[in-house]
Amino acid sequence: MSERCARVRDLIQPFLDGELEVNQTVELMKHFQLCVSCRERCNAERALHAVLAAAATASLDEVSRARILEGAFARVDAASARRGWLRGLVVAAGVFFAATAGYLGHADPFCWWGCGTLDQIESYTAASLELVEAVPQDPPAYCGLTLKAVFRSDPAGLPPRRVLEMACDKSGVCVNVFRIPQGHAHGLARRKDGREYFEHVLKDGTRLVGWQDASGVYYCVESTPRELEGDTLYVLAAAIRDGDVSF
Amino acid sequence: MGKAVERSEFEALLAPHLDRLFGFALRMTNDRTDAEDLLQESVFRAYRGFSGFRPGTNFKAWMFRIVTNSFISGKRREKHAPVLCADLDSVRDPSEAVARELADAATDWLRVHGEVVDDDVKCALDELPKEFRAPLLLVNLAGLSYKEIADLLAIPIGTVMSRLFRARQRLRRELRHYALERGHSVNA
């Protein structure tokens, strides 16, 4: 086998996978016109591609197809119903935070508490924020699933980037860790064990309890267990700017 | 970013790709029930997250990414290591000598091709380690690029290419074996 043939054969699989540059494709085609052996090699590889694609496709019968689709849509409907309920909580929490911010005289405390699945969390974010990435962390930093969600905020208002870590476990306890500037506080504070605690009770009786450590990381533990489905996270969202809440 | 979609519109987009998506799920889970569950989970995520799909881009590739991510998430929930990202490239393959011999005799495959049946290919695919099977299926079924596969599986592009190469070598070897069992003569 010539050196040229060896070089061409290295290109055959990327060629069939659609990965070659135009000039490489042209080189390949020219060589195939002259070299039967390499042309047959390419045909052999192409045949393998076709056989793989055909064998790996599996027909779904109509019953299974309907079951899969109906099941998926039913879950979406159920999740939407929960989301509608939770939006009410968002407003309640947002109003609370806004009132607190105004009371304490701090302009831009920023906290996140929203609702969604791993892929859909941006649907619940505040209008002024754009989700940059939401990446599952493995191994999880907490007892269940941990996400690192990076948000880019409206440059006109909030600080440029916030990295939030959100975690939940299957028992329904949700832990949210988020960074806020030092000195910002949320809600009514009380001191216990040397820490200043934030506490708020939502309309449905959910009790939010949290504290802020020396580096500014704010830990909020939702104390009411809730059913979690798959990768669904429970987070509430509010962006506060100049005392106003936006969603 | 896209917008929410009507159910009928979403179903129309999805319908042409369901068999391939199911085939991928089946080849990854090796169990029909698990494959149906994986596909349902993926359809749920896709419909709910449709605003994340950019209109005019490759919907099939987008769906395959969701199925792959759902598969990986499922493995994590079972507290298994994310098998698709394991580094097996340093593991010695005892049949490498055979693979090398066959690498230069790939035209055997062309003669064998007519004798190979679907079940042989499925068995050969199922015998591939998942680390090799996933990139192969994502290239052949989903038409993802090497870069897209690398990003999806969190492995370097070079690793994608090397796993594809080894997966195809192994597949050719297995299928040649099946053909021989059927009595088809394969001469170099």
Tab-separated table of C-alpha atoms in Angstrom:
chain	number	residue	atom	x	y	z
A	1	MET	CA	0.000	0.000	0.000
A	2	SER	CA	1.457	3.350	-0.990
A	3	GLU	CA	1.952	6.216	1.391
A	4	ARG	CA	-0.763	8.099	-0.444
A	5	CYS	CA	-3.193	5.224	-0.022
A	6	ALA	CA	-2.382	5.055	3.684
A	7	ARG	CA	-3.121	8.775	4.025
A	8	VAL	CA	-6.352	8.471	2.061
A	9	ARG	CA	-7.573	5.508	4.103
A	10	ASP	CA	-7.170	7.551	7.283
A	11	LEU	CA	-9.599	10.025	5.752
A	12	ILE	CA	-12.286	7.573	4.716
A	13	GLN	CA	-14.154	7.382	8.015
A	14	PRO	CA	-14.112	11.151	8.634
A	15	PHE	CA	-15.238	11.564	5.011
A	16	LEU	CA	-18.235	9.297	5.515
A	17	ASP	CA	-18.985	11.049	8.818
A	18	GLY	CA	-19.064	14.394	7.031
A	19	GLU	CA	-16.041	15.770	8.855
A	20	LEU	CA	-13.669	16.565	6.018
A	21	GLU	CA	-12.804	19.989	4.661
A	22	VAL	CA	-13.624	20.623	1.005
A	23	ASN	CA	-10.004	20.327	-0.161
A	24	GLN	CA	-9.632	16.992	1.630
A	25	THR	CA	-12.798	15.697	-0.002
A	26	VAL	CA	-11.534	16.733	-3.408
A	27	GLU	CA	-8.221	14.929	-2.755
A	28	LEU	CA	-10.125	11.813	-1.766
A	29	MET	CA	-12.379	11.847	-4.833
A	30	LYS	CA	-9.411	12.291	-7.163
A	31	HIS	CA	-7.638	9.361	-5.540
A	32	PHE	CA	-10.692	7.114	-5.790
A	33	GLN	CA	-10.811	7.738	-9.521
A	34	LEU	CA	-7.332	6.275	-9.815
A	35	CYS	CA	-7.204	3.662	-7.068
A	36	VAL	CA	-9.670	0.751	-7.159
A	37	SER	CA	-8.485	-0.660	-3.860
A	38	CYS	CA	-9.151	2.532	-1.903
A	39	ARG	CA	-12.456	3.044	-3.687
A	40	GLU	CA	-13.551	-0.445	-2.668
A	41	ARG	CA	-12.395	0.232	0.871
A	42	CYS	CA	-14.587	3.331	0.952
A	43	ASN	CA	-17.551	1.361	-0.402
A	44	ALA	CA	-17.025	-1.222	2.304
A	45	GLU	CA	-17.049	1.420	4.996
A	46	ARG	CA	-20.106	3.048	3.465
A	47	ALA	CA	-21.881	-0.310	3.535
A	48	LEU	CA	-21.089	-0.650	7.231
A	49	HIS	CA	-22.550	2.797	7.872
A	50	ALA	CA	-25.754	1.875	6.093
A	51	VAL	CA	-26.089	-1.477	7.833
A	52	LEU	CA	-25.553	0.126	11.227
A	53	ALA	CA	-28.115	2.835	10.672
A	54	ALA	CA	-30.692	0.316	9.444
A	55	ALA	CA	-30.139	-2.198	12.233
A	56	ALA	CA	-30.004	0.387	15.000
A	57	THR	CA	-33.352	1.865	14.019
A	58	ALA	CA	-36.107	0.105	15.916
A	59	SER	CA	-39.762	0.359	15.003
A	60	LEU	CA	-42.130	1.482	17.649
A	61	ASP	CA	-45.564	-0.063	17.324
A	62	GLU	CA	-48.511	2.314	17.472
A	63	VAL	CA	-49.509	1.323	20.989
A	64	SER	CA	-46.023	1.933	22.403
A	65	ARG	CA	-45.696	5.152	20.457
A	66	ALA	CA	-48.985	6.450	21.834
A	67	ARG	CA	-48.087	5.376	25.353
A	68	ILE	CA	-44.753	7.164	25.253
A	69	LEU	CA	-46.174	10.386	23.855
A	70	GLU	CA	-49.257	10.460	26.077
A	71	GLY	CA	-47.141	9.754	29.125
A	72	ALA	CA	-44.731	12.542	28.307
A	73	PHE	CA	-47.464	15.101	27.629
A	74	ALA	CA	-49.324	14.128	30.781
A	75	ARG	CA	-46.184	14.831	32.800
A	76	VAL	CA	-45.839	18.211	31.136
A	77	ASP	CA	-49.442	19.055	32.012
A	78	ALA	CA	-48.899	17.996	35.616
A	79	ALA	CA	-45.717	20.046	35.865
A	80	SER	CA	-47.483	23.069	34.399
A	81	ALA	CA	-50.159	22.852	37.039
A	82	ARG	CA	-47.498	22.854	39.746
A	83	ARG	CA	-45.721	25.736	38.068
A	84	GLY	CA	-48.843	27.860	38.064
A	85	TRP	CA	-49.194	27.337	41.775
A	86	LEU	CA	-45.576	28.089	42.339
A	87	ARG	CA	-45.716	31.328	40.386
A	88	GLY	CA	-48.024	32.587	43.084
A	89	LEU	CA	-45.354	31.763	45.610
A	90	VAL	CA	-42.775	33.553	43.512
A	91	VAL	CA	-44.786	36.718	43.646
A	92	ALA	CA	-45.259	36.355	47.365
A	93	ALA	CA	-41.573	35.742	47.959
A	94	GLY	CA	-40.597	38.526	45.609
A	95	VAL	CA	-42.826	40.992	47.330
A	96	PHE	CA	-41.370	39.918	50.626
A	97	PHE	CA	-37.802	40.359	49.421
A	98	ALA	CA	-38.576	43.696	47.877
A	99	ALA	CA	-40.169	44.925	51.063
A	100	THR	CA	-37.231	43.689	53.070
A	101	ALA	CA	-34.683	45.257	50.776
A	102	GLY	CA	-36.456	48.564	51.079
A	103	TYR	CA	-36.654	48.237	54.813
A	104	LEU	CA	-33.007	47.417	55.189
A	105	GLY	CA	-31.970	50.048	52.696
A	106	HIS	CA	-29.950	47.741	50.441
A	107	ALA	CA	-30.389	48.237	46.724
A	108	ASP	CA	-29.588	44.989	44.963
A	109	PRO	CA	-29.825	41.837	46.976
A	110	PHE	CA	-30.084	38.986	44.582
A	111	CYS	CA	-31.462	35.625	45.318
A	112	TRP	CA	-32.808	32.771	43.344
A	113	TRP	CA	-35.588	30.455	44.027
A	114	GLY	CA	-37.261	29.085	40.871
A	115	CYS	CA	-38.922	25.983	39.458
A	116	GLY	CA	-38.101	23.768	36.552
A	117	THR	CA	-36.373	20.755	35.158
A	118	LEU	CA	-32.721	20.498	34.357
A	119	ASP	CA	-33.336	21.630	30.794
A	120	GLN	CA	-36.017	24.140	31.425
A	121	ILE	CA	-34.884	26.202	34.320
A	122	GLU	CA	-34.523	29.309	32.191
A	123	SER	CA	-38.287	29.426	31.733
A	124	TYR	CA	-38.648	30.549	35.284
A	125	THR	CA	-35.855	33.024	35.455
A	126	ALA	CA	-36.419	36.707	35.878
A	127	ALA	CA	-36.796	38.716	32.713
A	128	SER	CA	-33.597	40.586	33.309
A	129	LEU	CA	-31.464	37.456	33.531
A	130	GLU	CA	-30.207	35.102	30.860
A	131	LEU	CA	-29.258	31.564	31.733
A	132	VAL	CA	-25.739	30.917	30.464
A	133	GLU	CA	-25.409	27.319	31.510
A	134	ALA	CA	-26.862	24.794	33.891
A	135	VAL	CA	-24.479	21.917	34.356
A	136	PRO	CA	-25.013	18.937	36.604
A	137	GLN	CA	-22.154	18.466	38.992
A	138	ASP	CA	-20.782	14.994	39.430
A	139	PRO	CA	-20.160	13.935	42.098
A	140	PRO	CA	-22.892	16.040	43.657
A	141	ALA	CA	-21.767	18.488	46.292
A	142	TYR	CA	-24.838	17.784	48.354
A	143	CYS	CA	-26.966	14.781	49.073
A	144	GLY	CA	-28.701	14.664	45.709
A	145	LEU	CA	-28.407	16.469	42.433
A	146	THR	CA	-26.312	19.580	42.292
A	147	LEU	CA	-26.467	22.086	39.501
A	148	LYS	CA	-24.171	24.907	38.820
A	149	ALA	CA	-26.282	27.516	37.126
A	150	VAL	CA	-24.584	30.562	35.754
A	151	PHE	CA	-26.670	33.591	34.954
A	152	ARG	CA	-25.762	36.711	33.106
A	153	SER	CA	-27.701	39.603	34.453
A	154	ASP	CA	-28.894	42.781	32.857
A	155	PRO	CA	-25.770	44.929	32.841
A	156	ALA	CA	-27.809	47.999	33.549
A	157	GLY	CA	-28.927	46.716	36.917
A	158	LEU	CA	-27.639	43.719	38.776
A	159	PRO	CA	-24.057	42.608	39.270
A	160	PRO	CA	-22.648	40.980	36.124
A	161	ARG	CA	-22.602	37.307	36.995
A	162	ARG	CA	-23.894	35.124	39.688
A	163	VAL	CA	-22.973	31.534	40.138
A	164	LEU	CA	-25.600	29.654	41.984
A	165	GLU	CA	-25.475	26.169	43.289
A	166	MET	CA	-28.758	24.473	43.768
A	167	ALA	CA	-29.275	21.052	45.119
A	168	CYS	CA	-32.113	18.843	46.104
A	169	ASP	CA	-32.529	15.296	47.252
A	170	LYS	CA	-35.226	12.755	46.686
A	171	SER	CA	-36.851	13.268	50.050
A	172	GLY	CA	-37.902	16.724	48.976
A	173	VAL	CA	-35.519	18.804	51.013
A	174	CYS	CA	-34.162	21.537	48.821
A	175	VAL	CA	-30.969	23.353	49.605
A	176	ASN	CA	-30.134	26.501	47.754
A	177	VAL	CA	-26.776	28.079	47.960
A	178	PHE	CA	-26.355	31.437	46.410
A	179	ARG	CA	-23.955	34.290	46.619
A	180	ILE	CA	-25.013	37.745	47.524
A	181	PRO	CA	-22.903	40.741	48.408
A	182	GLN	CA	-21.738	40.938	51.948
A	183	GLY	CA	-24.029	42.874	54.166
A	184	HIS	CA	-27.189	42.160	52.216
A	185	ALA	CA	-29.822	40.424	54.175
A	186	HIS	CA	-33.150	38.902	53.462
A	187	GLY	CA	-36.123	38.874	55.658
A	188	LEU	CA	-36.301	38.982	59.344
A	189	ALA	CA	-33.047	38.156	60.957
A	190	ARG	CA	-32.532	36.406	64.202
A	191	ARG	CA	-29.390	35.174	65.821
A	192	LYS	CA	-28.768	31.615	66.820
A	193	ASP	CA	-25.523	29.748	67.398
A	194	GLY	CA	-23.573	32.765	66.347
A	195	ARG	CA	-25.329	32.970	62.971
A	196	GLU	CA	-27.835	35.431	61.676
A	197	TYR	CA	-30.811	33.561	60.253
A	198	PHE	CA	-33.295	34.558	57.666
A	199	GLU	CA	-36.791	33.198	58.114
A	200	HIS	CA	-39.904	33.597	56.062
A	201	VAL	CA	-43.153	31.696	55.844
A	202	LEU	CA	-44.825	31.472	52.437
A	203	LYS	CA	-48.573	31.454	51.898
A	204	ASP	CA	-48.708	27.668	51.639
A	205	GLY	CA	-46.952	27.303	54.958
A	206	THR	CA	-43.518	26.539	53.497
A	207	ARG	CA	-40.949	27.822	55.870
A	208	LEU	CA	-37.751	29.171	54.362
A	209	VAL	CA	-34.829	29.286	56.687
A	210	GLY	CA	-31.372	30.440	55.756
A	211	TRP	CA	-28.135	31.970	56.895
A	212	GLN	CA	-25.194	33.760	55.401
A	213	ASP	CA	-21.609	32.793	55.975
A	214	ALA	CA	-18.603	35.072	56.259
A	215	SER	CA	-17.762	34.883	52.553
A	216	GLY	CA	-21.202	36.030	51.553
A	217	VAL	CA	-22.615	32.677	50.585
A	218	TYR	CA	-26.231	32.440	51.566
A	219	TYR	CA	-27.645	29.052	52.468
A	220	CYS	CA	-31.365	28.642	52.364
A	221	VAL	CA	-32.975	25.407	53.458
A	222	GLU	CA	-36.564	24.762	52.597
A	223	SER	CA	-37.975	22.927	55.478
A	224	THR	CA	-41.205	21.642	53.960
A	225	PRO	CA	-40.709	18.374	52.084
A	226	ARG	CA	-42.049	18.272	48.567
A	227	GLU	CA	-42.336	15.590	45.927
A	228	LEU	CA	-39.553	15.803	43.421
A	229	GLU	CA	-39.788	14.307	39.987
A	230	GLY	CA	-36.658	13.255	38.197
A	231	ASP	CA	-34.376	16.210	37.888
A	232	THR	CA	-37.030	18.725	38.821
A	233	LEU	CA	-35.728	21.406	41.080
A	234	TYR	CA	-37.750	23.698	43.194
A	235	VAL	CA	-36.451	27.205	43.031
A	236	LEU	CA	-38.198	30.535	43.331
A	237	ALA	CA	-36.975	33.456	41.349
A	238	ALA	CA	-36.920	37.133	42.012
A	239	ALA	CA	-34.664	39.867	40.803
A	240	ILE	CA	-34.658	42.963	42.834
A	241	ARG	CA	-33.520	46.263	41.514
A	242	ASP	CA	-34.059	49.476	43.323
A	243	GLY	CA	-36.673	47.825	45.460
A	244	ASP	CA	-38.782	46.615	42.496
A	245	VAL	CA	-39.329	42.947	41.750
A	246	SER	CA	-39.238	41.696	38.185
A	247	PHE	CA	-39.842	38.180	36.834
B	1	MET	CA	-33.984	31.142	21.835
B	2	GLY	CA	-37.174	29.549	20.494
B	3	LYS	CA	-40.664	29.736	21.849
B	4	ALA	CA	-43.184	27.329	23.286
B	5	VAL	CA	-44.848	25.034	20.762
B	6	GLU	CA	-48.273	23.500	20.241
B	7	ARG	CA	-48.438	19.817	20.957
B	8	SER	CA	-49.492	18.915	17.420
B	9	GLU	CA	-46.636	20.921	15.964
B	10	PHE	CA	-44.152	19.257	18.299
B	11	GLU	CA	-45.494	15.784	17.427
B	12	ALA	CA	-45.150	16.570	13.732
B	13	LEU	CA	-41.500	17.528	14.250
B	14	LEU	CA	-40.827	14.454	16.345
B	15	ALA	CA	-42.667	11.775	14.351
B	16	PRO	CA	-40.080	11.184	11.584
B	17	HIS	CA	-37.332	10.603	14.141
B	18	LEU	CA	-39.056	8.497	16.777
B	19	ASP	CA	-37.948	5.134	15.407
B	20	ARG	CA	-34.314	6.181	15.280
B	21	LEU	CA	-34.511	7.754	18.722
B	22	PHE	CA	-36.077	4.606	20.078
B	23	GLY	CA	-33.451	2.497	18.334
B	24	PHE	CA	-30.742	4.549	19.985
B	25	ALA	CA	-32.417	4.249	23.387
B	26	LEU	CA	-32.771	0.499	22.893
B	27	ARG	CA	-29.157	0.005	21.894
B	28	MET	CA	-28.001	2.015	24.913
B	29	THR	CA	-30.257	0.419	27.547
B	30	ASN	CA	-30.468	-3.106	26.072
B	31	ASP	CA	-33.974	-3.355	27.476
B	32	ARG	CA	-37.187	-2.462	25.704
B	33	THR	CA	-38.998	-1.206	28.804
B	34	ASP	CA	-36.041	0.909	29.882
B	35	ALA	CA	-35.747	2.241	26.343
B	36	GLU	CA	-39.418	3.278	26.299
B	37	ASP	CA	-38.993	4.965	29.699
B	38	LEU	CA	-35.884	6.761	28.485
B	39	LEU	CA	-37.664	7.925	25.357
B	40	GLN	CA	-40.675	9.136	27.315
B	41	GLU	CA	-38.418	11.054	29.711
B	42	SER	CA	-36.648	12.598	26.740
B	43	VAL	CA	-39.880	13.596	24.981
B	44	PHE	CA	-41.046	15.161	28.248
B	45	ARG	CA	-37.834	17.170	28.567
B	46	ALA	CA	-37.874	18.167	24.917
B	47	TYR	CA	-41.463	19.369	24.864
B	48	ARG	CA	-41.087	21.207	28.113
B	49	GLY	CA	-37.795	22.704	27.046
B	50	PHE	CA	-38.736	23.492	23.466
B	51	SER	CA	-37.941	27.155	23.973
B	52	GLY	CA	-34.328	26.008	24.110
B	53	PHE	CA	-34.493	24.789	20.499
B	54	ARG	CA	-33.423	27.299	17.858
B	55	PRO	CA	-35.798	27.121	14.858
B	56	GLY	CA	-34.067	26.189	11.637
B	57	THR	CA	-31.395	24.126	13.365
B	58	ASN	CA	-31.187	20.346	13.391
B	59	PHE	CA	-34.136	19.077	15.442
B	60	LYS	CA	-33.061	15.438	15.136
B	61	ALA	CA	-29.606	16.197	16.542
B	62	TRP	CA	-31.213	18.236	19.336
B	63	MET	CA	-33.425	15.295	20.276
B	64	PHE	CA	-30.504	12.873	20.252
B	65	ARG	CA	-28.644	15.190	22.616
B	66	ILE	CA	-31.608	15.156	24.975
B	67	VAL	CA	-31.859	11.364	24.884
B	68	THR	CA	-28.128	11.066	25.590
B	69	ASN	CA	-28.324	13.534	28.485
B	70	SER	CA	-31.379	11.736	29.858
B	71	PHE	CA	-29.496	8.455	29.674
B	72	ILE	CA	-26.505	9.940	31.506
B	73	SER	CA	-28.753	11.546	34.149
B	74	GLY	CA	-30.512	8.244	34.662
B	75	LYS	CA	-27.217	6.499	35.249
B	76	ARG	CA	-26.239	9.152	37.788
B	77	ARG	CA	-29.504	8.683	39.658
B	78	GLU	CA	-28.759	4.976	39.855
B	79	LYS	CA	-25.445	6.025	41.401
B	80	HIS	CA	-23.516	4.400	38.554
B	81	ALA	CA	-20.437	6.095	37.232
B	82	PRO	CA	-21.232	8.043	34.032
B	83	VAL	CA	-20.124	5.188	31.847
B	84	LEU	CA	-20.076	7.117	28.610
B	85	CYS	CA	-17.261	9.302	29.866
B	86	ALA	CA	-15.021	6.545	31.205
B	87	ASP	CA	-11.548	6.462	29.792
B	88	LEU	CA	-11.074	2.996	28.367
B	89	ASP	CA	-8.611	3.925	25.709
B	90	SER	CA	-5.717	2.685	27.765
B	91	VAL	CA	-7.282	-0.746	28.304
B	92	ARG	CA	-5.546	-3.402	26.293
B	93	ASP	CA	-7.839	-5.201	23.950
B	94	PRO	CA	-6.829	-8.883	23.807
B	95	SER	CA	-8.152	-9.170	20.301
B	96	GLU	CA	-6.184	-6.206	18.979
B	97	ALA	CA	-4.037	-8.543	16.905
B	98	VAL	CA	-7.110	-9.806	15.104
B	99	ALA	CA	-8.396	-6.282	14.680
B	100	ARG	CA	-5.112	-5.187	13.116
B	101	GLU	CA	-5.236	-8.101	10.701
B	102	LEU	CA	-8.714	-7.164	9.675
B	103	ALA	CA	-8.036	-3.455	9.438
B	104	ASP	CA	-6.234	-3.971	6.170
B	105	ALA	CA	-8.657	-6.581	4.892
B	106	ALA	CA	-11.757	-4.488	5.225
B	107	THR	CA	-12.835	-5.418	1.734
B	108	ASP	CA	-13.763	-8.774	3.259
B	109	TRP	CA	-16.617	-6.836	4.764
B	110	LEU	CA	-17.951	-6.038	1.328
B	111	ARG	CA	-18.224	-9.722	0.478
B	112	VAL	CA	-19.656	-10.475	3.909
B	113	HIS	CA	-22.170	-7.662	3.831
B	114	GLY	CA	-24.772	-9.542	1.856
B	115	GLU	CA	-24.775	-12.345	4.400
B	116	VAL	CA	-25.205	-10.191	7.452
B	117	VAL	CA	-28.663	-9.914	8.932
B	118	ASP	CA	-30.118	-7.289	11.215
B	119	ASP	CA	-29.945	-9.487	14.286
B	120	ASP	CA	-26.235	-10.022	13.784
B	121	VAL	CA	-25.650	-6.304	13.685
B	122	LYS	CA	-27.782	-5.712	16.763
B	123	CYS	CA	-25.888	-8.400	18.674
B	124	ALA	CA	-22.569	-7.003	17.540
B	125	LEU	CA	-23.643	-3.514	18.597
B	126	ASP	CA	-24.802	-4.749	21.979
B	127	GLU	CA	-21.466	-6.388	22.565
B	128	LEU	CA	-19.652	-3.108	22.149
B	129	PRO	CA	-18.815	-1.368	25.412
B	130	LYS	CA	-21.136	1.615	25.899
B	131	GLU	CA	-18.179	3.988	25.641
B	132	PHE	CA	-17.720	2.862	22.026
B	133	ARG	CA	-21.360	2.268	21.233
B	134	ALA	CA	-22.580	5.772	22.085
B	135	PRO	CA	-20.308	7.751	19.708
B	136	LEU	CA	-20.954	5.227	16.939
B	137	LEU	CA	-24.712	5.520	17.249
B	138	LEU	CA	-24.596	9.283	17.590
B	139	VAL	CA	-22.633	9.585	14.344
B	140	ASN	CA	-24.572	6.988	12.371
B	141	LEU	CA	-28.103	7.518	13.674
B	142	ALA	CA	-28.134	11.131	14.764
B	143	GLY	CA	-25.616	12.551	12.324
B	144	LEU	CA	-23.896	14.509	15.090
B	145	SER	CA	-20.483	15.968	14.353
B	146	TYR	CA	-17.368	14.830	16.207
B	147	LYS	CA	-17.361	18.156	18.091
B	148	GLU	CA	-21.018	17.795	19.088
B	149	ILE	CA	-20.361	14.275	20.359
B	150	ALA	CA	-17.248	15.413	22.219
B	151	ASP	CA	-19.206	18.199	23.942
B	152	LEU	CA	-22.121	15.927	24.724
B	153	LEU	CA	-20.014	13.158	26.240
B	154	ALA	CA	-17.449	15.545	27.744
B	155	ILE	CA	-14.521	13.825	26.035
B	156	PRO	CA	-11.858	15.212	23.654
B	157	ILE	CA	-12.507	15.087	19.900
B	158	GLY	CA	-9.483	12.797	19.514
B	159	THR	CA	-11.118	10.333	21.885
B	160	VAL	CA	-14.330	10.439	19.844
B	161	MET	CA	-12.400	9.603	16.692
B	162	SER	CA	-10.410	6.848	18.320
B	163	ARG	CA	-13.511	5.245	19.830
B	164	LEU	CA	-15.308	5.412	16.490
B	165	PHE	CA	-12.363	3.751	14.800
B	166	ARG	CA	-12.162	0.990	17.409
B	167	ALA	CA	-15.918	0.502	17.485
B	168	ARG	CA	-16.012	-0.014	13.733
B	169	GLN	CA	-13.049	-2.350	13.855
B	170	ARG	CA	-14.738	-4.464	16.493
B	171	LEU	CA	-18.005	-4.431	14.608
B	172	ARG	CA	-16.354	-5.621	11.407
B	173	ARG	CA	-14.616	-8.374	13.310
B	174	GLU	CA	-17.833	-9.547	14.973
B	175	LEU	CA	-19.847	-9.426	11.787
B	176	ARG	CA	-17.154	-11.303	9.907
B	177	HIS	CA	-17.385	-13.928	12.644
B	178	TYR	CA	-21.157	-14.181	12.290
B	179	ALA	CA	-20.823	-14.515	8.539
B	180	LEU	CA	-18.289	-17.296	8.951
B	181	GLU	CA	-20.671	-19.070	11.294
B	182	ARG	CA	-23.272	-18.931	8.598
B	183	GLY	CA	-20.838	-20.730	6.353
B	184	HIS	CA	-19.968	-17.780	4.164
B	185	SER	CA	-16.421	-18.057	2.913
B	186	VAL	CA	-14.316	-14.971	3.500
B	187	ASN	CA	-11.015	-14.829	1.690
B	188	ALA	CA	-8.423	-12.137	1.949
